[in-house]
JSON list of C-alpha atoms and ligand atoms in Angstrom, two decimals:
[
{"chain": "A", "resi": 1, "resn": "MET", "atom": "CA", "xyz": [0.00, 0.00, 0.00]},
{"chain": "A", "resi": 2, "resn": "SER", "atom": "CA", "xyz": [1.43, 3.37, -0.88]},
{"chain": "A", "resi": 3, "resn": "ASN", "atom": "CA", "xyz": [1.68, 6.27, 1.58]},
{"chain": "A", "resi": 4, "resn": "SER", "atom": "CA", "xyz": [2.88, 9.85, 1.43]},
{"chain": "A", "resi": 5, "resn": "TYR", "atom": "CA", "xyz": [6.33, 9.11, 2.82]},
{"chain": "A", "resi": 6, "resn": "TYR", "atom": "CA", "xyz": [9.32, 9.04, 0.52]},
{"chain": "A", "resi": 7, "resn": "SER", "atom": "CA", "xyz": [12.78, 7.59, 0.85]},
{"chain": "A", "resi": 8, "resn": "ILE", "atom": "CA", "xyz": [16.28, 8.43, -0.36]},
{"chain": "A", "resi": 9, "resn": "ALA", "atom": "CA", "xyz": [18.91, 5.67, -0.48]},
{"chain": "A", "resi": 10, "resn": "ILE", "atom": "CA", "xyz": [22.59, 6.60, -0.29]},
{"chain": "A", "resi": 11, "resn": "ASP", "atom": "CA", "xyz": [25.19, 3.87, -0.74]},
{"chain": "A", "resi": 12, "resn": "GLY", "atom": "CA", "xyz": [28.93, 3.84, -1.16]},
{"chain": "A", "resi": 13, "resn": "PRO", "atom": "CA", "xyz": [32.21, 2.73, 0.39]},
{"chain": "A", "resi": 14, "resn": "SER", "atom": "CA", "xyz": [33.59, 3.87, 3.76]},
{"chain": "A", "resi": 15, "resn": "ALA", "atom": "CA", "xyz": [34.48, 7.55, 4.03]},
{"chain": "A", "resi": 16, "resn": "SER", "atom": "CA", "xyz": [32.97, 8.45, 0.67]},
{"chain": "A", "resi": 17, "resn": "GLY", "atom": "CA", "xyz": [31.15, 11.32, 2.38]},
{"chain": "A", "resi": 18, "resn": "LYS", "atom": "CA", "xyz": [27.79, 9.57, 2.73]},
{"chain": "A", "resi": 19, "resn": "SER", "atom": "CA", "xyz": [26.96, 10.45, 6.31]},
{"chain": "A", "resi": 20, "resn": "THR", "atom": "CA", "xyz": [28.08, 14.09, 6.19]},
{"chain": "A", "resi": 21, "resn": "ILE", "atom": "CA", "xyz": [26.13, 14.67, 3.00]},
{"chain": "A", "resi": 22, "resn": "ALA", "atom": "CA", "xyz": [23.06, 12.66, 4.05]},
{"chain": "A", "resi": 23, "resn": "LYS", "atom": "CA", "xyz": [22.87, 14.53, 7.36]},
{"chain": "A", "resi": 24, "resn": "MET", "atom": "CA", "xyz": [22.89, 17.89, 5.58]},
{"chain": "A", "resi": 25, "resn": "VAL", "atom": "CA", "xyz": [20.29, 16.78, 3.04]},
{"chain": "A", "resi": 26, "resn": "SER", "atom": "CA", "xyz": [18.05, 15.53, 5.88]},
{"chain": "A", "resi": 27, "resn": "LYS", "atom": "CA", "xyz": [18.13, 18.97, 7.52]},
{"chain": "A", "resi": 28, "resn": "ILE", "atom": "CA", "xyz": [17.33, 20.81, 4.29]},
{"chain": "A", "resi": 29, "resn": "LEU", "atom": "CA", "xyz": [14.47, 18.47, 3.39]},
{"chain": "A", "resi": 30, "resn": "ASN", "atom": "CA", "xyz": [13.36, 18.09, 6.99]},
{"chain": "A", "resi": 31, "resn": "ILE", "atom": "CA", "xyz": [13.33, 14.30, 6.93]},
{"chain": "A", "resi": 32, "resn": "GLU", "atom": "CA", "xyz": [14.89, 11.68, 9.22]},
{"chain": "A", "resi": 33, "resn": "TYR", "atom": "CA", "xyz": [18.49, 10.57, 8.67]},
{"chain": "A", "resi": 34, "resn": "ILE", "atom": "CA", "xyz": [19.26, 6.92, 9.38]},
{"chain": "A", "resi": 35, "resn": "ASP", "atom": "CA", "xyz": [22.89, 5.86, 9.56]},
{"chain": "A", "resi": 36, "resn": "THR", "atom": "CA", "xyz": [22.75, 2.10, 9.04]},
{"chain": "A", "resi": 37, "resn": "GLY", "atom": "CA", "xyz": [26.53, 1.74, 9.42]},
{"chain": "A", "resi": 38, "resn": "ALA", "atom": "CA", "xyz": [26.08, 2.91, 13.02]},
{"chain": "A", "resi": 39, "resn": "MET", "atom": "CA", "xyz": [23.82, -0.10, 13.62]},
{"chain": "A", "resi": 40, "resn": "TYR", "atom": "CA", "xyz": [26.48, -2.57, 12.41]},
{"chain": "A", "resi": 41, "resn": "ARG", "atom": "CA", "xyz": [29.02, -0.66, 14.46]},
{"chain": "A", "resi": 42, "resn": "ALA", "atom": "CA", "xyz": [26.88, -0.89, 17.61]},
{"chain": "A", "resi": 43, "resn": "ILE", "atom": "CA", "xyz": [26.70, -4.68, 17.36]},
{"chain": "A", "resi": 44, "resn": "THR", "atom": "CA", "xyz": [30.45, -4.83, 16.72]},
{"chain": "A", "resi": 45, "resn": "TYR", "atom": "CA", "xyz": [31.08, -2.68, 19.78]},
{"chain": "A", "resi": 46, "resn": "LYS", "atom": "CA", "xyz": [28.98, -5.02, 21.93]},
{"chain": "A", "resi": 47, "resn": "VAL", "atom": "CA", "xyz": [30.77, -8.10, 20.53]},
{"chain": "A", "resi": 48, "resn": "LEU", "atom": "CA", "xyz": [34.19, -6.63, 21.35]},
{"chain": "A", "resi": 49, "resn": "LYS", "atom": "CA", "xyz": [33.07, -5.42, 24.77]},
{"chain": "A", "resi": 50, "resn": "ASN", "atom": "CA", "xyz": [31.96, -8.95, 25.59]},
{"chain": "A", "resi": 51, "resn": "ASN", "atom": "CA", "xyz": [35.33, -10.34, 24.45]},
{"chain": "A", "resi": 52, "resn": "ILE", "atom": "CA", "xyz": [33.69, -12.34, 21.68]},
{"chain": "A", "resi": 53, "resn": "ASP", "atom": "CA", "xyz": [35.75, -13.12, 18.60]},
{"chain": "A", "resi": 54, "resn": "PRO", "atom": "CA", "xyz": [34.03, -11.33, 15.64]},
{"chain": "A", "resi": 55, "resn": "LEU", "atom": "CA", "xyz": [34.72, -14.44, 13.57]},
{"chain": "A", "resi": 56, "resn": "ASP", "atom": "CA", "xyz": [32.84, -16.68, 16.03]},
{"chain": "A", "resi": 57, "resn": "GLU", "atom": "CA", "xyz": [29.50, -16.52, 14.20]},
{"chain": "A", "resi": 58, "resn": "LYS", "atom": "CA", "xyz": [27.58, -18.64, 16.65]},
{"chain": "A", "resi": 59, "resn": "ALA", "atom": "CA", "xyz": [28.59, -16.51, 19.63]},
{"chain": "A", "resi": 60, "resn": "VAL", "atom": "CA", "xyz": [27.76, -13.32, 17.70]},
{"chain": "A", "resi": 61, "resn": "ILE", "atom": "CA", "xyz": [24.33, -14.68, 16.73]},
{"chain": "A", "resi": 62, "resn": "ASP", "atom": "CA", "xyz": [23.60, -15.68, 20.35]},
{"chain": "A", "resi": 63, "resn": "LEU", "atom": "CA", "xyz": [24.52, -12.18, 21.52]},
{"chain": "A", "resi": 64, "resn": "LEU", "atom": "CA", "xyz": [22.36, -10.66, 18.79]},
{"chain": "A", "resi": 65, "resn": "LYS", "atom": "CA", "xyz": [19.27, -12.32, 20.25]},
{"chain": "A", "resi": 66, "resn": "GLU", "atom": "CA", "xyz": [19.59, -10.20, 23.37]},
{"chain": "A", "resi": 67, "resn": "THR", "atom": "CA", "xyz": [20.52, -6.95, 21.66]},
{"chain": "A", "resi": 68, "resn": "GLU", "atom": "CA", "xyz": [18.34, -3.90, 21.12]},
{"chain": "A", "resi": 69, "resn": "ILE", "atom": "CA", "xyz": [19.27, -1.08, 18.78]},
{"chain": "A", "resi": 70, "resn": "ASP", "atom": "CA", "xyz": [17.37, 2.15, 18.43]},
{"chain": "A", "resi": 71, "resn": "PHE", "atom": "CA", "xyz": [17.78, 5.75, 17.25]},
{"chain": "A", "resi": 72, "resn": "ILE", "atom": "CA", "xyz": [16.52, 8.53, 19.49]},
{"chain": "A", "resi": 73, "resn": "ASN", "atom": "CA", "xyz": [17.02, 12.13, 18.33]},
{"chain": "A", "resi": 74, "resn": "ASN", "atom": "CA", "xyz": [19.68, 11.03, 15.83]},
{"chain": "A", "resi": 75, "resn": "SER", "atom": "CA", "xyz": [21.69, 9.21, 18.50]},
{"chain": "A", "resi": 76, "resn": "ILE", "atom": "CA", "xyz": [22.23, 5.48, 18.54]},
{"chain": "A", "resi": 77, "resn": "TYR", "atom": "CA", "xyz": [21.25, 3.46, 21.59]},
{"chain": "A", "resi": 78, "resn": "LEU", "atom": "CA", "xyz": [22.54, -0.01, 22.30]},
{"chain": "A", "resi": 79, "resn": "ASP", "atom": "CA", "xyz": [20.43, -1.80, 24.92]},
{"chain": "A", "resi": 80, "resn": "GLY", "atom": "CA", "xyz": [19.20, 1.59, 26.11]},
{"chain": "A", "resi": 81, "resn": "VAL", "atom": "CA", "xyz": [22.65, 3.24, 26.32]},
{"chain": "A", "resi": 82, "resn": "ASN", "atom": "CA", "xyz": [23.90, 6.00, 24.00]},
{"chain": "A", "resi": 83, "resn": "VAL", "atom": "CA", "xyz": [26.98, 4.70, 22.14]},
{"chain": "A", "resi": 84, "resn": "ASP", "atom": "CA", "xyz": [27.48, 7.50, 19.58]},
{"chain": "A", "resi": 85, "resn": "LYS", "atom": "CA", "xyz": [31.10, 7.97, 20.57]},
{"chain": "A", "resi": 86, "resn": "GLU", "atom": "CA", "xyz": [32.18, 4.38, 21.26]},
{"chain": "A", "resi": 87, "resn": "ILE", "atom": "CA", "xyz": [31.10, 3.08, 17.85]},
{"chain": "A", "resi": 88, "resn": "ARG", "atom": "CA", "xyz": [33.56, 5.44, 16.11]},
{"chain": "A", "resi": 89, "resn": "ASP", "atom": "CA", "xyz": [36.66, 3.94, 17.78]},
{"chain": "A", "resi": 90, "resn": "ASN", "atom": "CA", "xyz": [39.10, 2.56, 15.24]},
{"chain": "A", "resi": 91, "resn": "ILE", "atom": "CA", "xyz": [38.96, -0.89, 16.85]},
{"chain": "A", "resi": 92, "resn": "VAL", "atom": "CA", "xyz": [35.26, -0.99, 15.92]},
{"chain": "A", "resi": 93, "resn": "SER", "atom": "CA", "xyz": [36.02, 0.20, 12.34]},
{"chain": "A", "resi": 94, "resn": "LYS", "atom": "CA", "xyz": [38.62, -2.54, 11.96]},
{"chain": "A", "resi": 95, "resn": "ASN", "atom": "CA", "xyz": [36.21, -5.31, 12.97]},
{"chain": "A", "resi": 96, "resn": "VAL", "atom": "CA", "xyz": [32.82, -4.18, 11.70]},
{"chain": "A", "resi": 97, "resn": "SER", "atom": "CA", "xyz": [33.10, -5.78, 8.24]},
{"chain": "A", "resi": 98, "resn": "TYR", "atom": "CA", "xyz": [33.33, -9.24, 9.84]},
{"chain": "A", "resi": 99, "resn": "ILE", "atom": "CA", "xyz": [30.13, -8.65, 11.77]},
{"chain": "A", "resi": 100, "resn": "ALA", "atom": "CA", "xyz": [28.39, -7.20, 8.70]},
{"chain": "A", "resi": 101, "resn": "MET", "atom": "CA", "xyz": [29.13, -10.45, 6.80]},
{"chain": "A", "resi": 102, "resn": "ILE", "atom": "CA", "xyz": [26.92, -12.53, 9.06]},
{"chain": "A", "resi": 103, "resn": "LYS", "atom": "CA", "xyz": [23.56, -13.34, 7.46]},
{"chain": "A", "resi": 104, "resn": "GLU", "atom": "CA", "xyz": [21.57, -13.28, 10.72]},
{"chain": "A", "resi": 105, "resn": "VAL", "atom": "CA", "xyz": [23.02, -9.88, 11.65]},
{"chain": "A", "resi": 106, "resn": "ARG", "atom": "CA", "xyz": [22.00, -8.45, 8.28]},
{"chain": "A", "resi": 107, "resn": "GLU", "atom": "CA", "xyz": [18.53, -9.96, 8.45]},
{"chain": "A", "resi": 108, "resn": "LYS", "atom": "CA", "xyz": [17.84, -8.42, 11.82]},
{"chain": "A", "resi": 109, "resn": "LEU", "atom": "CA", "xyz": [19.16, -4.97, 10.87]},
{"chain": "A", "resi": 110, "resn": "VAL", "atom": "CA", "xyz": [17.55, -4.88, 7.42]},
{"chain": "A", "resi": 111, "resn": "HIS", "atom": "CA", "xyz": [14.22, -5.68, 9.05]},
{"chain": "A", "resi": 112, "resn": "LEU", "atom": "CA", "xyz": [14.65, -2.85, 11.57]},
{"chain": "A", "resi": 113, "resn": "GLN", "atom": "CA", "xyz": [15.68, -0.42, 8.81]},
{"chain": "A", "resi": 114, "resn": "GLN", "atom": "CA", "xyz": [12.68, -1.29, 6.66]},
{"chain": "A", "resi": 115, "resn": "ALA", "atom": "CA", "xyz": [10.37, -0.75, 9.63]},
{"chain": "A", "resi": 116, "resn": "MET", "atom": "CA", "xyz": [11.91, 2.69, 10.24]},
{"chain": "A", "resi": 117, "resn": "ALA", "atom": "CA", "xyz": [11.33, 3.74, 6.62]},
{"chain": "A", "resi": 118, "resn": "LYS", "atom": "CA", "xyz": [7.65, 2.77, 6.85]},
{"chain": "A", "resi": 119, "resn": "LYS", "atom": "CA", "xyz": [6.98, 5.26, 9.62]},
{"chain": "A", "resi": 120, "resn": "LYS", "atom": "CA", "xyz": [8.34, 8.46, 8.06]},
{"chain": "A", "resi": 121, "resn": "SER", "atom": "CA", "xyz": [10.24, 9.98, 5.15]},
{"chain": "A", "resi": 122, "resn": "VAL", "atom": "CA", "xyz": [13.90, 9.04, 5.44]},
{"chain": "A", "resi": 123, "resn": "ILE", "atom": "CA", "xyz": [17.32, 9.44, 3.96]},
{"chain": "A", "resi": 124, "resn": "MET", "atom": "CA", "xyz": [19.20, 6.26, 4.77]},
{"chain": "A", "resi": 125, "resn": "ASP", "atom": "CA", "xyz": [22.85, 5.57, 4.11]},
{"chain": "A", "resi": 126, "resn": "GLY", "atom": "CA", "xyz": [24.78, 2.30, 3.97]},
{"chain": "A", "resi": 127, "resn": "ARG", "atom": "CA", "xyz": [25.98, -0.31, 1.49]},
{"chain": "A", "resi": 128, "resn": "ASP", "atom": "CA", "xyz": [22.82, -2.19, 0.51]},
{"chain": "A", "resi": 129, "resn": "ILE", "atom": "CA", "xyz": [20.11, 0.43, 0.88]},
{"chain": "A", "resi": 130, "resn": "GLY", "atom": "CA", "xyz": [19.23, 0.87, -2.79]},
{"chain": "A", "resi": 131, "resn": "THR", "atom": "CA", "xyz": [19.60, -2.85, -3.53]},
{"chain": "A", "resi": 132, "resn": "VAL", "atom": "CA", "xyz": [18.22, -4.72, -0.50]},
{"chain": "A", "resi": 133, "resn": "VAL", "atom": "CA", "xyz": [16.77, -2.50, 2.23]},
{"chain": "A", "resi": 134, "resn": "LEU", "atom": "CA", "xyz": [14.78, -0.05, 0.07]},
{"chain": "A", "resi": 135, "resn": "PRO", "atom": "CA", "xyz": [14.87, -1.41, -3.50]},
{"chain": "A", "resi": 136, "resn": "HIS", "atom": "CA", "xyz": [11.88, 0.81, -4.27]},
{"chain": "A", "resi": 137, "resn": "ALA", "atom": "CA", "xyz": [13.38, 3.97, -2.80]},
{"chain": "A", "resi": 138, "resn": "ASP", "atom": "CA", "xyz": [12.16, 7.09, -4.58]},
{"chain": "A", "resi": 139, "resn": "TYR", "atom": "CA", "xyz": [15.71, 8.37, -5.09]},
{"chain": "A", "resi": 140, "resn": "LYS", "atom": "CA", "xyz": [18.99, 6.46, -5.09]},
{"chain": "A", "resi": 141, "resn": "PHE", "atom": "CA", "xyz": [22.55, 7.74, -5.06]},
{"chain": "A", "resi": 142, "resn": "PHE", "atom": "CA", "xyz": [25.87, 5.91, -5.08]},
{"chain": "A", "resi": 143, "resn": "LEU", "atom": "CA", "xyz": [28.76, 7.95, -3.70]},
{"chain": "A", "resi": 144, "resn": "THR", "atom": "CA", "xyz": [32.38, 7.14, -4.43]},
{"chain": "A", "resi": 145, "resn": "ALA", "atom": "CA", "xyz": [35.80, 8.74, -3.94]},
{"chain": "A", "resi": 146, "resn": "SER", "atom": "CA", "xyz": [39.35, 7.56, -4.52]},
{"chain": "A", "resi": 147, "resn": "VAL", "atom": "CA", "xyz": [40.85, 5.45, -1.74]},
{"chain": "A", "resi": 148, "resn": "GLU", "atom": "CA", "xyz": [43.50, 8.14, -1.08]},
{"chain": "A", "resi": 149, "resn": "GLU", "atom": "CA", "xyz": [40.88, 10.83, -0.66]},
{"chain": "A", "resi": 150, "resn": "ARG", "atom": "CA", "xyz": [38.81, 8.63, 1.62]},
{"chain": "A", "resi": 151, "resn": "ALA", "atom": "CA", "xyz": [41.88, 7.72, 3.70]},
{"chain": "A", "resi": 152, "resn": "LYS", "atom": "CA", "xyz": [42.72, 11.42, 4.08]},
{"chain": "A", "resi": 153, "resn": "ARG", "atom": "CA", "xyz": [39.23, 12.09, 5.44]},
{"chain": "A", "resi": 154, "resn": "ARG", "atom": "CA", "xyz": [39.27, 9.13, 7.83]},
{"chain": "A", "resi": 155, "resn": "PHE", "atom": "CA", "xyz": [42.80, 9.96, 9.00]},
{"chain": "A", "resi": 156, "resn": "LYS", "atom": "CA", "xyz": [41.82, 13.55, 9.79]},
{"chain": "A", "resi": 157, "resn": "GLU", "atom": "CA", "xyz": [38.73, 12.40, 11.65]},
{"chain": "A", "resi": 158, "resn": "LEU", "atom": "CA", "xyz": [40.69, 9.93, 13.81]},
{"chain": "A", "resi": 159, "resn": "ILE", "atom": "CA", "xyz": [43.52, 12.38, 14.56]},
{"chain": "A", "resi": 160, "resn": "ASN", "atom": "CA", "xyz": [40.91, 14.93, 15.62]},
{"chain": "A", "resi": 161, "resn": "ARG", "atom": "CA", "xyz": [39.50, 12.32, 17.98]},
{"chain": "A", "resi": 162, "resn": "GLY", "atom": "CA", "xyz": [42.94, 11.93, 19.51]},
{"chain": "A", "resi": 163, "resn": "GLU", "atom": "CA", "xyz": [43.62, 8.45, 18.11]},
{"chain": "A", "resi": 164, "resn": "ASP", "atom": "CA", "xyz": [47.21, 7.50, 17.34]},
{"chain": "A", "resi": 165, "resn": "VAL", "atom": "CA", "xyz": [47.02, 6.19, 13.76]},
{"chain": "A", "resi": 166, "resn": "LYS", "atom": "CA", "xyz": [49.28, 6.01, 10.71]},
{"chain": "A", "resi": 167, "resn": "PHE", "atom": "CA", "xyz": [48.06, 7.21, 7.32]},
{"chain": "A", "resi": 168, "resn": "GLU", "atom": "CA", "xyz": [49.36, 4.07, 5.53]},
{"chain": "A", "resi": 169, "resn": "ASP", "atom": "CA", "xyz": [47.48, 1.84, 7.98]},
{"chain": "A", "resi": 170, "resn": "ILE", "atom": "CA", "xyz": [44.25, 3.71, 7.28]},
{"chain": "A", "resi": 171, "resn": "VAL", "atom": "CA", "xyz": [44.75, 3.19, 3.52]},
{"chain": "A", "resi": 172, "resn": "GLU", "atom": "CA", "xyz": [45.22, -0.54, 4.07]},
{"chain": "A", "resi": 173, "resn": "GLU", "atom": "CA", "xyz": [42.24, -0.79, 6.44]},
{"chain": "A", "resi": 174, "resn": "LEU", "atom": "CA", "xyz": [39.97, 0.94, 3.94]},
{"chain": "A", "resi": 175, "resn": "LYS", "atom": "CA", "xyz": [41.13, -1.37, 1.15]},
{"chain": "A", "resi": 176, "resn": "THR", "atom": "CA", "xyz": [40.48, -4.42, 3.32]},
{"chain": "A", "resi": 177, "resn": "ARG", "atom": "CA", "xyz": [37.05, -3.15, 4.29]},
{"chain": "A", "resi": 178, "resn": "ASP", "atom": "CA", "xyz": [36.14, -2.35, 0.65]},
{"chain": "A", "resi": 179, "resn": "GLU", "atom": "CA", "xyz": [37.20, -5.84, -0.33]},
{"chain": "A", "resi": 180, "resn": "ILE", "atom": "CA", "xyz": [35.13, -7.58, 2.36]},
{"chain": "A", "resi": 181, "resn": "ASP", "atom": "CA", "xyz": [32.10, -5.29, 1.95]},
{"chain": "A", "resi": 182, "resn": "SER", "atom": "CA", "xyz": [32.08, -5.70, -1.85]},
{"chain": "A", "resi": 183, "resn": "ASN", "atom": "CA", "xyz": [32.55, -9.45, -1.97]},
{"chain": "A", "resi": 184, "resn": "ARG", "atom": "CA", "xyz": [30.37, -10.79, 0.82]},
{"chain": "A", "resi": 185, "resn": "GLU", "atom": "CA", "xyz": [27.50, -13.07, -0.12]},
{"chain": "A", "resi": 186, "resn": "VAL", "atom": "CA", "xyz": [24.68, -11.18, 1.56]},
{"chain": "A", "resi": 187, "resn": "GLY", "atom": "CA", "xyz": [23.96, -7.53, 0.73]},
{"chain": "A", "resi": 188, "resn": "PRO", "atom": "CA", "xyz": [27.34, -6.67, -0.86]},
{"chain": "A", "resi": 189, "resn": "LEU", "atom": "CA", "xyz": [28.33, -3.10, -1.64]},
{"chain": "A", "resi": 190, "resn": "VAL", "atom": "CA", "xyz": [27.18, -2.69, -5.21]},
{"chain": "A", "resi": 191, "resn": "ARG", "atom": "CA", "xyz": [25.70, 0.17, -7.15]},
{"chain": "A", "resi": 192, "resn": "SER", "atom": "CA", "xyz": [22.02, -0.25, -7.89]},
{"chain": "A", "resi": 193, "resn": "LYS", "atom": "CA", "xyz": [21.52, 0.23, -11.65]},
{"chain": "A", "resi": 194, "resn": "ASP", "atom": "CA", "xyz": [19.03, 3.02, -11.05]},
{"chain": "A", "resi": 195, "resn": "ALA", "atom": "CA", "xyz": [21.27, 4.99, -8.66]},
{"chain": "A", "resi": 196, "resn": "TYR", "atom": "CA", "xyz": [22.88, 8.32, -9.60]},
{"chain": "A", "resi": 197, "resn": "LEU", "atom": "CA", "xyz": [26.64, 7.98, -9.41]},
{"chain": "A", "resi": 198, "resn": "LEU", "atom": "CA", "xyz": [28.38, 10.80, -7.57]},
{"chain": "A", "resi": 199, "resn": "ASP", "atom": "CA", "xyz": [32.19, 10.91, -7.26]},
{"chain": "A", "resi": 200, "resn": "THR", "atom": "CA", "xyz": [32.91, 13.17, -4.29]},
{"chain": "A", "resi": 201, "resn": "SER", "atom": "CA", "xyz": [36.74, 13.18, -4.65]},
{"chain": "A", "resi": 202, "resn": "ASN", "atom": "CA", "xyz": [37.10, 16.68, -6.03]},
{"chain": "A", "resi": 203, "resn": "LYS", "atom": "CA", "xyz": [33.78, 18.19, -5.08]},
{"chain": "A", "resi": 204, "resn": "SER", "atom": "CA", "xyz": [32.76, 20.26, -2.13]},
{"chain": "A", "resi": 205, "resn": "ILE", "atom": "CA", "xyz": [30.26, 18.81, 0.30]},
{"chain": "A", "resi": 206, "resn": "GLU", "atom": "CA", "xyz": [27.90, 21.68, -0.49]},
{"chain": "A", "resi": 207, "resn": "ASP", "atom": "CA", "xyz": [27.94, 20.87, -4.22]},
{"chain": "A", "resi": 208, "resn": "CYS", "atom": "CA", "xyz": [27.09, 17.22, -3.52]},
{"chain": "A", "resi": 209, "resn": "VAL", "atom": "CA", "xyz": [24.29, 18.24, -1.15]},
{"chain": "A", "resi": 210, "resn": "ASP", "atom": "CA", "xyz": [22.89, 20.69, -3.74]},
{"chain": "A", "resi": 211, "resn": "PHE", "atom": "CA", "xyz": [22.98, 18.01, -6.42]},
{"chain": "A", "resi": 212, "resn": "ILE", "atom": "CA", "xyz": [20.94, 15.57, -4.32]},
{"chain": "A", "resi": 213, "resn": "VAL", "atom": "CA", "xyz": [18.46, 18.20, -3.12]},
{"chain": "A", "resi": 214, "resn": "SER", "atom": "CA", "xyz": [17.90, 19.50, -6.64]},
{"chain": "A", "resi": 215, "resn": "ILE", "atom": "CA", "xyz": [17.10, 16.03, -7.93]},
{"chain": "A", "resi": 216, "resn": "VAL", "atom": "CA", "xyz": [14.73, 15.31, -5.05]},
{"chain": "A", "resi": 217, "resn": "ASN", "atom": "CA", "xyz": [13.05, 18.65, -5.65]},
{"chain": "A", "resi": 218, "resn": "GLY", "atom": "CA", "xyz": [12.51, 17.63, -9.23]},
{"chain": "A", "resi": 219, "resn": "GLY", "atom": "CA", "xyz": [14.85, 20.19, -10.69]},
{"chain": "A", "resi": 220, "resn": "ASN", "atom": "CA", "xyz": [18.09, 19.84, -12.58]},
{"chain": "A", "resi": 221, "resn": "GLU", "atom": "CA", "xyz": [18.96, 16.27, -13.49]},
{"chain": "A", "resi": 222, "resn": "GLY", "atom": "CA", "xyz": [22.22, 17.29, -15.06]},
{"chain": "A", "resi": 223, "resn": "VAL", "atom": "CA", "xyz": [25.75, 16.15, -14.42]},
{"chain": "A", "resi": 224, "resn": "LEU", "atom": "CA", "xyz": [27.51, 17.52, -11.39]},
{"chain": "B", "resi": 1, "resn": "DC", "atom": "O1", "xyz": [29.36, 3.50, 6.91]},
{"chain": "B", "resi": 1, "resn": "DC", "atom": "P1", "xyz": [30.25, 2.94, 8.00]},
{"chain": "B", "resi": 1, "resn": "DC", "atom": "O2", "xyz": [31.72, 3.01, 7.70]},
{"chain": "B", "resi": 1, "resn": "DC", "atom": "O3", "xyz": [29.93, 3.47, 9.36]},
{"chain": "B", "resi": 1, "resn": "DC", "atom": "O4", "xyz": [29.87, 1.37, 8.01]},
{"chain": "B", "resi": 1, "resn": "DC", "atom": "C1", "xyz": [30.47, 0.49, 8.90]},
{"chain": "B", "resi": 1, "resn": "DC", "atom": "C2", "xyz": [30.51, -0.92, 8.32]},
{"chain": "B", "resi": 1, "resn": "DC", "atom": "O5", "xyz": [29.20, -1.47, 8.32]},
{"chain": "B", "resi": 1, "resn": "DC", "atom": "C3", "xyz": [31.07, -1.06, 6.93]},
{"chain": "B", "resi": 1, "resn": "DC", "atom": "O6", "xyz": [32.31, -1.72, 6.94]},
{"chain": "B", "resi": 1, "resn": "DC", "atom": "C4", "xyz": [30.08, -1.89, 6.18]},
{"chain": "B", "resi": 1, "resn": "DC", "atom": "C5", "xyz": [28.97, -2.17, 7.11]},
{"chain": "B", "resi": 1, "resn": "DC", "atom": "N1", "xyz": [27.66, -1.77, 6.59]},
{"chain": "B", "resi": 1, "resn": "DC", "atom": "C6", "xyz": [26.96, -2.69, 5.88]},
{"chain": "B", "resi": 1, "resn": "DC", "atom": "O7", "xyz": [27.45, -3.79, 5.64]},
{"chain": "B", "resi": 1, "resn": "DC", "atom": "N2", "xyz": [25.72, -2.39, 5.43]},
{"chain": "B", "resi": 1, "resn": "DC", "atom": "C7", "xyz": [25.18, -1.20, 5.65]},
{"chain": "B", "resi": 1, "resn": "DC", "atom": "N3", "xyz": [23.95, -0.94, 5.22]},
{"chain": "B", "resi": 1, "resn": "DC", "atom": "C8", "xyz": [25.90, -0.22, 6.37]},
{"chain": "B", "resi": 1, "resn": "DC", "atom": "C9", "xyz": [27.17, -0.53, 6.81]}
]
């Protein structure tokens, strides 16, 4: 049954600018922003906190059964506790792809994400939004950027957080994550055929935001 809500799907690799851009678009259009990566990160954080090996699928699935994830006022809550900050630690980034490979984890989160999009208009970002979570999204975008550019962004973000990281390590971690995210069996990172492709490498955030907003507003469908 159709309703008056609409949805925007944003997919792309790590640090391609998805969340910054999606957040800004959500404010301009006054719709809800849902960061699905944060949900995979929250489970990963819980797994690590409980000293469970991310590769131990059975233990992860058992833990999943007693895990609640929710967004309240754009913050992520894990079992009722705000974990906005903890899920951005580099140890979580390094392990999240292993958790995101597990079929049962994806099933649970995809279900939650679909339920969220039924209740209001949303802009949702992730890896499988346009292909699996919201295949009928009204608007789809696939954001990319070179691995060097993405590593620069991630490096800056981590240094600003006070983490002691090396640029070369960040490049390698991003490559590993791209590889796992793109080649997993369930919900791999892949561009939906009907998604606009947007390379953010040499573009300002504002230009990318304007491009998305203008398409949603039914205006210019030109090349950025
Ligand atoms: O967008 P991000 O870097 O916060 O995402 C963290 C990880 O979660 C990333 O390695 C891939 C995974 N992910 C996913 O598999 N599916 C999504 N819809 C969102 C994120």
